[in-house]
Structures are given as C-alpha cells and as structure tokens.
Short mmCIF file of C-alpha atoms and ligand atoms in Angstrom, two decimals:
data_model
loop_
_atom_site.label_atom_id
_atom_site.label_comp_id
_atom_site.label_asym_id
_atom_site.label_seq_id
_atom_site.Cartn_x
_atom_site.Cartn_y
_atom_site.Cartn_z
CA MET R 1 34.85 51.18 98.55
CA ASN R 2 37.70 50.55 100.89
CA ILE R 3 37.52 47.19 102.35
CA LEU R 4 39.08 45.45 105.38
CA LEU R 5 39.60 42.17 105.47
CA THR R 6 40.33 40.30 108.85
CA GLY R 7 42.08 36.84 108.32
CA GLY R 8 42.16 38.24 104.29
CA THR R 9 44.95 35.41 103.55
CA GLY R 10 43.08 32.42 104.82
CA TYR R 11 41.08 30.60 102.72
CA ILE R 12 37.73 32.25 102.26
CA GLY R 13 39.17 35.89 102.82
CA SER R 14 41.83 35.08 99.62
CA HIS R 15 38.59 34.28 97.63
CA THR R 16 36.86 36.92 98.59
CA ALA R 17 39.93 39.44 98.27
CA VAL R 18 39.60 38.08 94.48
CA ALA R 19 35.84 38.52 93.93
CA LEU R 20 35.75 42.25 95.72
CA GLY R 21 38.98 43.45 93.25
CA GLN R 22 37.25 42.19 90.76
CA SER R 23 34.36 44.20 91.48
CA GLY R 24 36.23 47.38 91.82
CA HIS R 25 37.24 47.20 95.45
CA GLU R 26 40.24 48.21 97.35
CA VAL R 27 41.05 45.36 99.79
CA THR R 28 43.24 45.42 102.69
CA LEU R 29 43.90 42.06 104.39
CA LEU R 30 45.09 41.87 107.75
CA ASP R 31 46.32 38.38 109.47
CA ASN R 32 48.41 36.66 111.61
CA LEU R 33 49.26 34.17 109.64
CA SER R 34 48.12 31.58 112.35
CA ASN R 35 46.80 29.90 109.75
CA SER R 36 48.26 31.13 106.08
CA ASP R 37 50.76 32.26 104.80
CA THR R 38 51.93 35.46 102.55
CA ALA R 39 52.47 33.28 99.53
CA VAL R 40 48.74 33.82 98.78
CA ILE R 41 49.33 37.63 98.27
CA ASP R 42 51.30 36.93 95.10
CA ARG R 43 48.48 34.79 93.54
CA ILE R 44 45.94 37.22 94.60
CA ALA R 45 47.85 39.97 92.61
CA GLN R 46 48.32 37.30 89.94
CA ILE R 47 44.74 36.54 89.61
CA ILE R 48 43.16 40.51 89.33
CA GLY R 49 46.24 42.32 88.17
CA LYS R 50 46.76 44.28 91.44
CA ARG R 51 48.53 43.35 94.71
CA PRO R 52 46.10 43.85 97.98
CA SER R 53 47.57 45.73 100.90
CA PHE R 54 48.78 43.44 103.50
CA VAL R 55 49.16 43.89 106.99
CA HIS R 56 50.28 41.48 109.44
CA GLY R 57 48.92 41.67 112.59
CA ASP R 58 46.57 40.17 115.21
CA VAL R 59 42.37 41.83 115.20
CA ARG R 60 42.82 41.77 119.10
CA ASP R 61 45.66 44.77 118.75
CA THR R 62 42.88 47.30 118.69
CA ALA R 63 45.30 50.43 118.29
CA LEU R 64 46.95 48.32 115.00
CA VAL R 65 43.38 47.87 113.94
CA ARG R 66 42.48 51.72 114.21
CA GLU R 67 45.57 52.93 112.85
CA LEU R 68 45.09 50.64 109.44
CA ILE R 69 41.51 51.47 109.39
CA LYS R 70 42.77 55.36 108.85
CA VAL R 71 45.45 55.07 107.16
CA HIS R 72 43.68 52.88 104.66
CA SER R 73 40.54 54.66 104.85
CA ILE R 74 38.27 51.57 105.65
CA ASP R 75 34.49 51.88 104.76
CA ALA R 76 33.86 48.54 105.53
CA VAL R 77 35.49 45.40 107.35
CA VAL R 78 34.81 41.78 106.34
CA HIS R 79 35.69 39.71 109.57
CA PHE R 80 37.03 36.32 108.57
CA ALA R 81 39.66 36.28 111.40
CA GLY R 82 38.95 33.30 113.81
CA LEU R 83 39.93 29.61 114.73
CA LYS R 84 37.82 27.02 113.33
CA ALA R 85 38.39 23.24 113.95
CA VAL R 86 35.42 21.65 116.47
CA GLY R 87 37.70 19.39 118.31
CA GLU R 88 40.16 21.48 119.25
CA SER R 89 37.47 24.00 120.36
CA VAL R 90 36.57 21.15 122.77
CA ALA R 91 40.14 20.63 123.90
CA HIS R 92 40.99 24.40 123.88
CA PRO R 93 37.89 26.55 124.62
CA VAL R 94 39.55 29.42 125.75
CA ASP R 95 41.77 29.81 122.93
CA TYR R 96 38.65 29.81 121.13
CA TYR R 97 36.45 32.50 123.09
CA ALA R 98 39.52 34.80 123.25
CA ASN R 99 40.06 34.54 119.45
CA ASN R 100 36.82 34.32 118.04
CA VAL R 101 34.56 36.17 120.87
CA GLN R 102 37.63 38.79 122.41
CA GLY R 103 38.57 39.39 118.80
CA THR R 104 35.48 40.36 117.37
CA VAL R 105 34.98 42.66 120.73
CA SER R 106 38.54 44.36 119.90
CA LEU R 107 37.67 44.56 116.24
CA LEU R 108 34.54 46.33 117.54
CA GLN R 109 36.26 49.17 119.57
CA ALA R 110 38.29 49.65 116.75
CA MET R 111 35.76 50.71 114.29
CA GLN R 112 33.40 52.41 117.22
CA ALA R 113 35.97 54.78 117.80
CA GLU R 114 37.08 55.15 113.93
CA SER R 115 33.22 55.17 113.00
CA VAL R 116 33.09 52.36 110.52
CA LYS R 117 30.07 50.44 111.47
CA SER R 118 29.28 48.46 108.04
CA LEU R 119 30.36 45.04 108.92
CA ILE R 120 29.80 41.43 107.54
CA PHE R 121 31.03 38.59 110.03
CA SER R 122 31.62 34.97 108.85
CA SER R 123 29.39 32.74 110.50
CA SER R 124 28.47 29.36 110.29
CA ALA R 125 25.34 27.00 109.61
CA THR R 126 27.13 24.98 113.09
CA VAL R 127 24.98 27.94 114.74
CA TYR R 128 21.57 26.07 114.21
CA GLY R 129 22.68 22.73 116.13
CA VAL R 130 20.87 19.72 115.75
CA PRO R 131 17.77 20.47 113.17
CA GLN R 132 14.16 20.40 114.28
CA TYR R 133 13.31 20.42 110.67
CA LEU R 134 15.09 21.07 107.39
CA PRO R 135 16.26 22.68 105.15
CA TYR R 136 17.86 25.42 107.74
CA ASP R 137 16.35 28.27 107.18
CA GLU R 138 17.11 31.64 108.96
CA ASP R 139 14.36 31.15 111.58
CA HIS R 140 15.46 28.16 112.95
CA PRO R 141 16.03 27.98 116.21
CA THR R 142 19.87 28.74 117.11
CA ARG R 143 21.60 26.17 119.54
CA ALA R 144 25.00 25.48 119.19
CA ILE R 145 26.75 21.80 120.18
CA ASN R 146 30.13 22.49 120.46
CA PRO R 147 32.40 25.62 121.80
CA TYR R 148 33.61 26.87 118.12
CA GLY R 149 29.68 26.64 117.19
CA ARG R 150 29.22 28.67 120.34
CA THR R 151 31.53 31.21 119.61
CA LYS R 152 29.68 31.99 116.35
CA LEU R 153 26.51 32.18 118.32
CA HIS R 154 27.79 34.64 120.74
CA VAL R 155 29.54 36.82 118.61
CA GLU R 156 26.32 37.09 116.56
CA GLU R 157 24.07 38.26 119.65
CA ILE R 158 27.30 40.61 120.52
CA LEU R 159 26.51 42.15 117.11
CA HIS R 160 22.85 42.35 117.27
CA ASP R 161 23.05 44.10 120.54
CA VAL R 162 25.38 46.46 118.79
CA ALA R 163 23.07 47.22 115.87
CA GLN R 164 20.24 47.71 118.36
CA SER R 165 21.93 50.39 120.19
CA ASP R 166 23.21 52.29 117.48
CA ALA R 167 21.10 52.77 114.26
CA SER R 168 23.93 53.75 111.90
CA TRP R 169 25.34 50.22 112.41
CA ARG R 170 24.98 47.83 109.48
CA VAL R 171 26.09 44.38 110.05
CA ALA R 172 25.14 41.10 108.09
CA CYS R 173 26.01 37.50 109.87
CA LEU R 174 26.57 35.06 106.78
CA ARG R 175 25.95 31.45 107.88
CA TYR R 176 28.29 29.47 105.64
CA PHE R 177 27.19 25.43 105.07
CA ASN R 178 30.25 23.89 103.56
CA PRO R 179 32.55 25.74 101.51
CA VAL R 180 34.76 23.75 99.16
CA GLY R 181 36.76 24.06 95.90
CA ALA R 182 39.10 26.72 94.24
CA HIS R 183 39.39 29.60 92.55
CA GLU R 184 39.46 28.38 88.71
CA SER R 185 42.75 29.07 88.34
CA GLY R 186 43.98 26.77 90.68
CA LEU R 187 46.16 29.29 91.90
CA ILE R 188 44.56 29.75 95.31
CA GLY R 189 42.58 27.02 97.39
CA GLU R 190 42.28 25.52 100.74
CA SER R 191 45.57 24.44 102.08
CA PRO R 192 44.90 22.57 105.77
CA ARG R 193 47.57 21.97 108.38
CA GLY R 194 48.54 18.07 108.97
CA ILE R 195 45.80 15.88 108.76
CA PRO R 196 42.56 17.70 107.25
CA ASN R 197 39.41 17.33 109.39
CA ASN R 198 37.23 18.35 106.19
CA LEU R 199 36.28 15.81 103.26
CA MET R 200 37.29 17.49 100.27
CA PRO R 201 40.74 18.21 101.41
CA PHE R 202 41.28 14.82 102.32
CA ILE R 203 39.54 13.18 99.03
CA ALA R 204 42.36 15.25 97.59
CA GLN R 205 44.80 14.45 99.49
CA VAL R 206 43.97 10.62 98.58
CA ALA R 207 43.66 11.76 94.97
CA ILE R 208 47.32 12.74 94.96
CA GLY R 209 48.80 9.99 96.94
CA MET R 210 49.34 11.96 100.42
CA ARG R 211 46.93 9.24 102.14
CA SER R 212 45.87 5.97 100.98
CA GLU R 213 42.25 5.81 101.38
CA LEU R 214 39.17 7.90 102.56
CA GLN R 215 37.75 6.87 105.59
CA VAL R 216 33.75 7.32 105.44
CA PHE R 217 32.57 8.33 108.75
CA GLY R 218 29.50 6.32 109.08
CA ASP R 219 27.48 4.32 106.82
CA ASP R 220 24.39 3.85 108.98
CA TYR R 221 22.67 6.87 109.22
CA PRO R 222 18.92 7.82 107.95
CA THR R 223 19.67 9.21 104.45
CA PRO R 224 19.46 7.98 101.17
CA ASP R 225 22.80 5.98 100.96
CA GLY R 226 23.45 5.77 104.98
CA THR R 227 26.32 8.36 104.39
CA GLY R 228 26.46 12.14 105.70
CA VAL R 229 24.76 14.51 103.80
CA ARG R 230 25.79 18.17 103.78
CA ASP R 231 24.82 21.32 101.52
CA TYR R 232 28.56 21.90 100.03
CA ILE R 233 29.33 25.64 98.15
CA HIS R 234 31.62 26.29 95.96
CA VAL R 235 34.16 28.97 97.53
CA MET R 236 34.14 31.70 95.01
CA ASP R 237 29.74 31.79 95.16
CA LEU R 238 30.46 32.05 98.49
CA ALA R 239 33.26 35.02 98.09
CA GLU R 240 30.62 36.65 95.52
CA GLY R 241 28.09 36.40 98.10
CA HIS R 242 30.18 38.37 100.08
CA VAL R 243 30.19 40.90 97.46
CA ALA R 244 26.24 40.87 97.22
CA ALA R 245 25.88 41.42 101.17
CA LEU R 246 28.37 44.66 100.82
CA ASP R 247 26.04 46.15 98.08
CA TYR R 248 22.91 44.98 100.40
CA LEU R 249 24.38 46.47 103.30
CA ASN R 250 24.64 50.04 101.51
CA GLY R 251 22.10 52.41 102.91
CA ARG R 252 20.48 49.54 104.57
CA PRO R 253 21.18 49.81 108.87
CA GLY R 254 20.41 47.45 111.21
CA TRP R 255 21.30 43.15 111.67
CA SER R 256 20.76 40.49 109.87
CA ALA R 257 21.71 36.81 109.38
CA ILE R 258 21.44 35.37 105.74
CA ASN R 259 22.64 31.57 104.90
CA LEU R 260 24.82 31.28 102.19
CA GLY R 261 24.34 27.92 100.49
CA THR R 262 23.16 25.90 98.01
CA GLY R 263 19.89 24.28 98.88
CA GLN R 264 21.33 21.13 97.82
CA GLY R 265 22.72 18.47 100.08
CA TYR R 266 25.10 15.52 98.99
CA SER R 267 26.14 12.45 100.54
CA VAL R 268 29.68 11.56 101.31
CA LEU R 269 29.77 8.71 98.63
CA GLU R 270 28.00 11.45 96.11
CA VAL R 271 30.80 13.80 96.79
CA MET R 272 33.53 10.76 96.52
CA GLN R 273 31.92 9.74 93.04
CA ALA R 274 31.68 13.53 91.87
CA PHE R 275 35.51 13.67 92.29
CA GLU R 276 36.23 10.50 90.47
CA ARG R 277 33.93 11.51 87.61
CA ALA R 278 35.35 15.12 87.31
CA ASN R 279 38.69 13.87 87.56
CA GLY R 280 39.21 10.65 86.12
CA CYS R 281 40.35 9.32 89.35
CA ALA R 282 39.77 6.23 91.51
CA ILE R 283 39.38 6.96 95.33
CA PRO R 284 40.15 4.15 97.36
CA TYR R 285 37.70 4.28 100.55
CA ALA R 286 36.58 2.03 103.86
CA ILE R 287 33.52 2.18 105.97
CA ALA R 288 34.66 3.61 109.63
CA PRO R 289 32.47 4.48 112.75
CA ARG R 290 30.19 7.54 112.77
CA ARG R 291 32.40 10.72 113.97
CA SER R 292 31.43 12.07 117.50
CA GLY R 293 29.74 14.95 117.26
CA ASP R 294 28.45 14.61 113.58
CA LEU R 295 24.97 15.32 112.36
CA ALA R 296 23.20 12.95 109.75
CA ALA R 297 22.18 15.75 107.37
CA TYR R 298 21.75 19.57 107.09
CA TYR R 299 21.53 21.71 104.17
CA ALA R 300 20.06 25.19 103.89
CA SER R 301 17.40 27.18 102.69
CA ALA R 302 18.88 29.71 100.25
CA GLU R 303 15.94 31.60 99.37
CA GLN R 304 16.56 34.49 101.81
CA ALA R 305 19.80 35.25 100.15
CA HIS R 306 18.25 35.07 96.96
CA LYS R 307 15.68 37.36 98.13
CA LEU R 308 18.08 40.12 100.21
CA LEU R 309 20.88 39.73 98.18
CA GLY R 310 19.87 39.00 94.84
CA TRP R 311 22.36 36.29 94.91
CA SER R 312 22.24 32.52 94.43
CA ALA R 313 25.24 29.77 94.34
CA LYS R 314 26.04 28.98 90.59
CA ARG R 315 28.84 26.38 90.43
CA SER R 316 28.22 22.92 90.72
CA LEU R 317 29.56 19.57 92.41
CA ASP R 318 31.56 18.72 89.44
CA GLU R 319 32.98 22.28 89.01
CA MET R 320 34.22 22.17 93.34
CA CYS R 321 35.64 18.83 92.52
CA ALA R 322 37.81 20.11 89.13
CA SER R 323 38.82 23.07 90.93
CA THR R 324 39.94 21.32 94.08
CA TRP R 325 42.05 18.99 92.19
CA ARG R 326 43.54 21.53 89.74
CA TYR R 327 44.71 23.75 92.85
CA TYR R 328 46.64 20.51 94.35
CA GLN R 329 48.01 19.60 91.11
CA THR R 330 49.55 23.38 91.05
CA GLY R 331 52.00 21.72 93.93
CA VAL R 332 50.80 24.34 96.82
P1 NAD B 1 41.35 30.14 107.75
O1 NAD B 1 41.55 29.49 108.65
O2 NAD B 1 41.54 29.64 106.26
O3 NAD B 1 41.18 31.67 107.85
C1 NAD B 1 41.43 32.10 108.95
C2 NAD B 1 42.45 33.55 108.77
O4 NAD B 1 42.14 34.01 109.90
C3 NAD B 1 43.82 32.39 108.94
O5 NAD B 1 44.51 33.24 107.89
C4 NAD B 1 44.22 33.13 110.29
O6 NAD B 1 45.68 32.89 110.16
C5 NAD B 1 43.62 34.44 110.19
N1 NAD B 1 43.55 34.28 111.97
C6 NAD B 1 43.17 33.90 112.97
N2 NAD B 1 42.94 34.72 114.20
C7 NAD B 1 43.31 35.98 113.77
C8 NAD B 1 43.25 36.69 114.60
N3 NAD B 1 43.51 36.77 116.18
N4 NAD B 1 43.94 37.79 114.16
C9 NAD B 1 44.18 37.90 112.89
N5 NAD B 1 44.46 36.75 112.02
C10 NAD B 1 43.64 35.50 112.46
O7 NAD B 1 39.31 29.70 107.81
P2 NAD B 1 38.58 30.02 106.65
O8 NAD B 1 37.94 28.55 106.01
O9 NAD B 1 38.65 30.74 105.41
O10 NAD B 1 37.52 30.69 107.53
C11 NAD B 1 37.20 32.12 107.51
C12 NAD B 1 36.25 32.31 108.40
O11 NAD B 1 35.15 31.64 107.95
C13 NAD B 1 36.44 31.61 109.99
O12 NAD B 1 35.66 32.83 111.07
C14 NAD B 1 35.24 30.28 110.19
O13 NAD B 1 35.27 29.99 111.14
C15 NAD B 1 34.32 30.54 109.24
N6 NAD B 1 33.55 29.47 108.52
C16 NAD B 1 34.49 28.62 107.82
C17 NAD B 1 34.10 27.89 106.97
C18 NAD B 1 34.80 26.25 106.50
O14 NAD B 1 34.64 25.58 106.44
N7 NAD B 1 35.98 27.03 106.24
C19 NAD B 1 32.68 27.22 107.90
C20 NAD B 1 31.61 28.07 108.07
C21 NAD B 1 32.74 29.26 108.60
C1 UD1 B 2 32.34 20.31 109.86
C2 UD1 B 2 32.41 21.07 111.35
C3 UD1 B 2 31.74 22.15 111.26
C4 UD1 B 2 32.26 23.18 110.04
C5 UD1 B 2 32.20 22.73 108.92
C6 UD1 B 2 32.91 23.20 108.26
C7 UD1 B 2 32.54 18.82 112.70
C8 UD1 B 2 31.93 17.71 113.67
N1 UD1 B 2 31.76 19.83 112.09
O1 UD1 B 2 31.35 20.13 109.58
O2 UD1 B 2 31.62 22.61 112.35
O3 UD1 B 2 30.88 24.45 109.88
O4 UD1 B 2 33.15 21.32 109.08
O5 UD1 B 2 33.21 22.96 107.13
O6 UD1 B 2 33.89 19.14 112.57
N2 UD1 B 2 33.62 12.84 106.54
C9 UD1 B 2 34.30 11.83 106.17
N3 UD1 B 2 35.35 11.17 106.12
C10 UD1 B 2 36.04 12.17 106.59
C11 UD1 B 2 35.80 13.64 106.85
C12 UD1 B 2 34.47 13.92 106.74
O7 UD1 B 2 33.29 10.68 106.02
O8 UD1 B 2 37.63 12.16 106.22
C13 UD1 B 2 32.17 12.90 106.46
C14 UD1 B 2 31.85 13.62 107.31
O9 UD1 B 2 31.32 12.53 108.29
C15 UD1 B 2 30.34 14.38 107.24
C16 UD1 B 2 30.97 15.02 105.83
O10 UD1 B 2 31.72 14.32 105.50
O11 UD1 B 2 29.35 13.48 107.20
C17 UD1 B 2 31.38 16.19 105.59
O12 UD1 B 2 32.42 16.42 106.99
P1 UD1 B 2 33.43 18.05 107.10
O13 UD1 B 2 33.98 18.16 105.85
O14 UD1 B 2 34.23 17.50 108.27
O15 UD1 B 2 32.13 19.00 107.45
P2 UD1 B 2 31.22 18.71 108.67
O16 UD1 B 2 30.81 17.42 109.28
O17 UD1 B 2 30.03 19.01 107.31
#
C-alpha cells in the first residue's frame, strides 16, 4: 500500500517508516521539520535500501495534503504530526490545540475530499489520566489531566464522530505507552532539542557526559522502590505495531482504540540499572523532588493489541537501553 506518514521524519515516524518499508509498503513522509530534520531520510534509506518520498509542509495546509494524496496515490495515513511536550502545552495551550486538533481536522478534510478513509492516529496513554485501576485497559475511563492529553482525547472523539457518520472510515487510535530506544543499527533514534524532558534520553545524555547526573523525580511514591513506574516500549516494537494495525484496518470499518505497551512496568531506578548493565557504564544520580503532574505508576493491558492485531512487544528493557546507547555513540 501507499502510506502517508504525517510527522514522518520525527522519532516514531522514522522508525515506523522503516518497519513499513521493510514490510513492502511505499511510504511518503510529510513534515514541517519543527522537531526533526531531513538527515533522517538518508538514514532510513540506508536501512531499507530505498529512499522514501518526502514533502516539506504543514499538515494544516489542506490543499498541499490533498495534492500529495493524489500525486502519491495514498491509500492510508498514519498521523504522527503534532506537539508533545506536556509542560509546553500548559504554557501554550492555543499552539497545542492549533497544531494537534486543527491539524487533524485539516488532514481529515483533505482525506475526505480525496476519498482516503483509512487512518491510524498517534494517541497516548495520557488520555486515561489518574488510574482508577491498573493495568489500564481500553475500557478505563478517559480523563486527560493536561492540555496535551486533552488534544489527544479531543482528536480521538472527533475521529469517533467521523467513523460514526460514514461507515467507510477505518480508524485506529493507538495509545502509546512510553516509547524508548532506537533502531538496532543505531542510525535513527530520538534526539530531543535542549534539555530532555523524558527519562531515557536524559540517562543517555548523562552516560555520554553531556549532563552530570540524573535527577530522580521523587523516591516516596507508593511503588516497590519509591520511584515512578512506567511501561517502556521499544520504538521498533511500537513501529511494528503500526504495520499490524494497518493490516487490521484493511476491510474492517469503524473506530477502535488500542493500547501499545508491553504490560510490564519498570521503575526509574530499574531503568537506570538496566542502562548501566546493558552498556557497562555508571549513571550518577541524585534524588530530587517529585515533578509536578507526574503519576506514581501506570502500565498497559496489552491483551487487546494481541487479540485484535496479533501483535505484542518482543524486545526487552536491556535492548531498549542498548539501542539507545548505540544511537548516541553514532554521534547523532
Ligand atoms: P516527534 O516530535 O519526534 O515527531 C513529530 C513530528 O511531527 C516532528 O518531526 C515534527 O517536525 C512534525 N510536526 C509537528 N507539527 C507538524 C505539523 N503541523 N505539520 C507537519 N509536521 C509537523 O514526536 P514523536 O515522539 O515521534 O511523536 C509522534 C506522535 O506520537 C505525536 O503525535 C505524539 O504526540 C505521539 N506520542 C508520542 C509519545 C512519545 O513518548 N514520544 C507518546 C505518546 C504519543
Ligand atoms: C511523559 C509525559 C506524558 C507523555 C510521555 C511520553 C509528563 C508529565 N508526562 O510521561 O504525557 O505521554 O512522557 O513518553 O511530562 N524521570 C526522572 N528524571 C528525569 C525524567 C523523568 O526521574 O529526568 C521520571 C519521571 O518522574 C517518571 C519516569 O521517569 O516517573 C518517566 O518519565 P518520562 O520519561 O518523562 O515519561 P512520563 O512521565 O511517563
């Protein structure tokens, strides 16, 4: 199939381009390069032996998206494009609604006009909010607790309305848990601009000497070692989840929400120790106050993904750490 990846030069988009390319799909990447650069395209080409098509542009440019759907004979869209920093979304909610919600509406207008009605949307476990029980399954009530999360929830609801209105739409909202790691080659990975917000890139930057120590945000949570627990998923497992979701959508109209996680939670200290073990290095750390807005623990029920998509995550926490380190050592 011919697949359009909005936000395709970003972290998850680039790994998914590899997984789709290796499964025989043709991929076209659309990106405004607000949080990525074009160097990744050569690297994808190096891995899959074929250069994906790239269009520099904004998903909110409906006319451009219509044109590229026609020119590239697009059959389905995976919609990654969006802003994703929680703190920034609290400070600049209008930017977040404009990019994430308006961007999706514009994409839907283009798709509708060109009669392309298969869509995978990058949603997030953040839509669940404070856990009422764990693991989160897809029936857990949704109540996002910050503007970023609410953009994801609004988009899921918009997509639900669209699928209800017209039975030829096929929509899967994939609720990612905590994607980490890099492609096994070390050629592509996650390069956050500025100080990383997330744990794994921060650990990697301490390991490579860019930062002196990891601040562990809180050691007094009601978890086994007192530090926060999350469901980390290798980005290549996540990418392969998209390939499975595309197969699933084929011929199956309607809307669905599916968790992409491993079902296994690890604490901050466990991740840090896994990184030290996998890469033979020491990570200096200090206990710091809790980060505002953080939850103590959450992890996925991965049953629905297994049942519907026939997919489950395969790669271990050590592989997540080893691939992150390999990527950092390539000097990217
Ligand atoms: P990323 O920032 O690396 O990738 C997003 C890409 O979208 C970037 O390349 C950026 O330049 C592009 N982009 C942003 N706005 C655009 C626009 N208006 N038009 C065109 N391109 C635009 O982020 P990522 O980690 O790859 O995340 C991809 C998607 O997955 C996002 O929607 C994010 O909210 C979602 N998600 C990410 C995580 C995570 O931890 N990384 C977790 C849950 C959900
Ligand atoms: C964060 C976002 C979430 C988003 C997810 C994507 C917030 C409040 N939440 O979640 O919406 O979907 O990223 O991956 O920003 N930690 C440290 N020191 C650090 C960084 C993190 O101790 O320098 C701890 C955190 O307190 C947390 C764990 O590591 O317990 C994971 O943090 P992070 O990688 O930022 O992910 P989330 O908090 O799950």
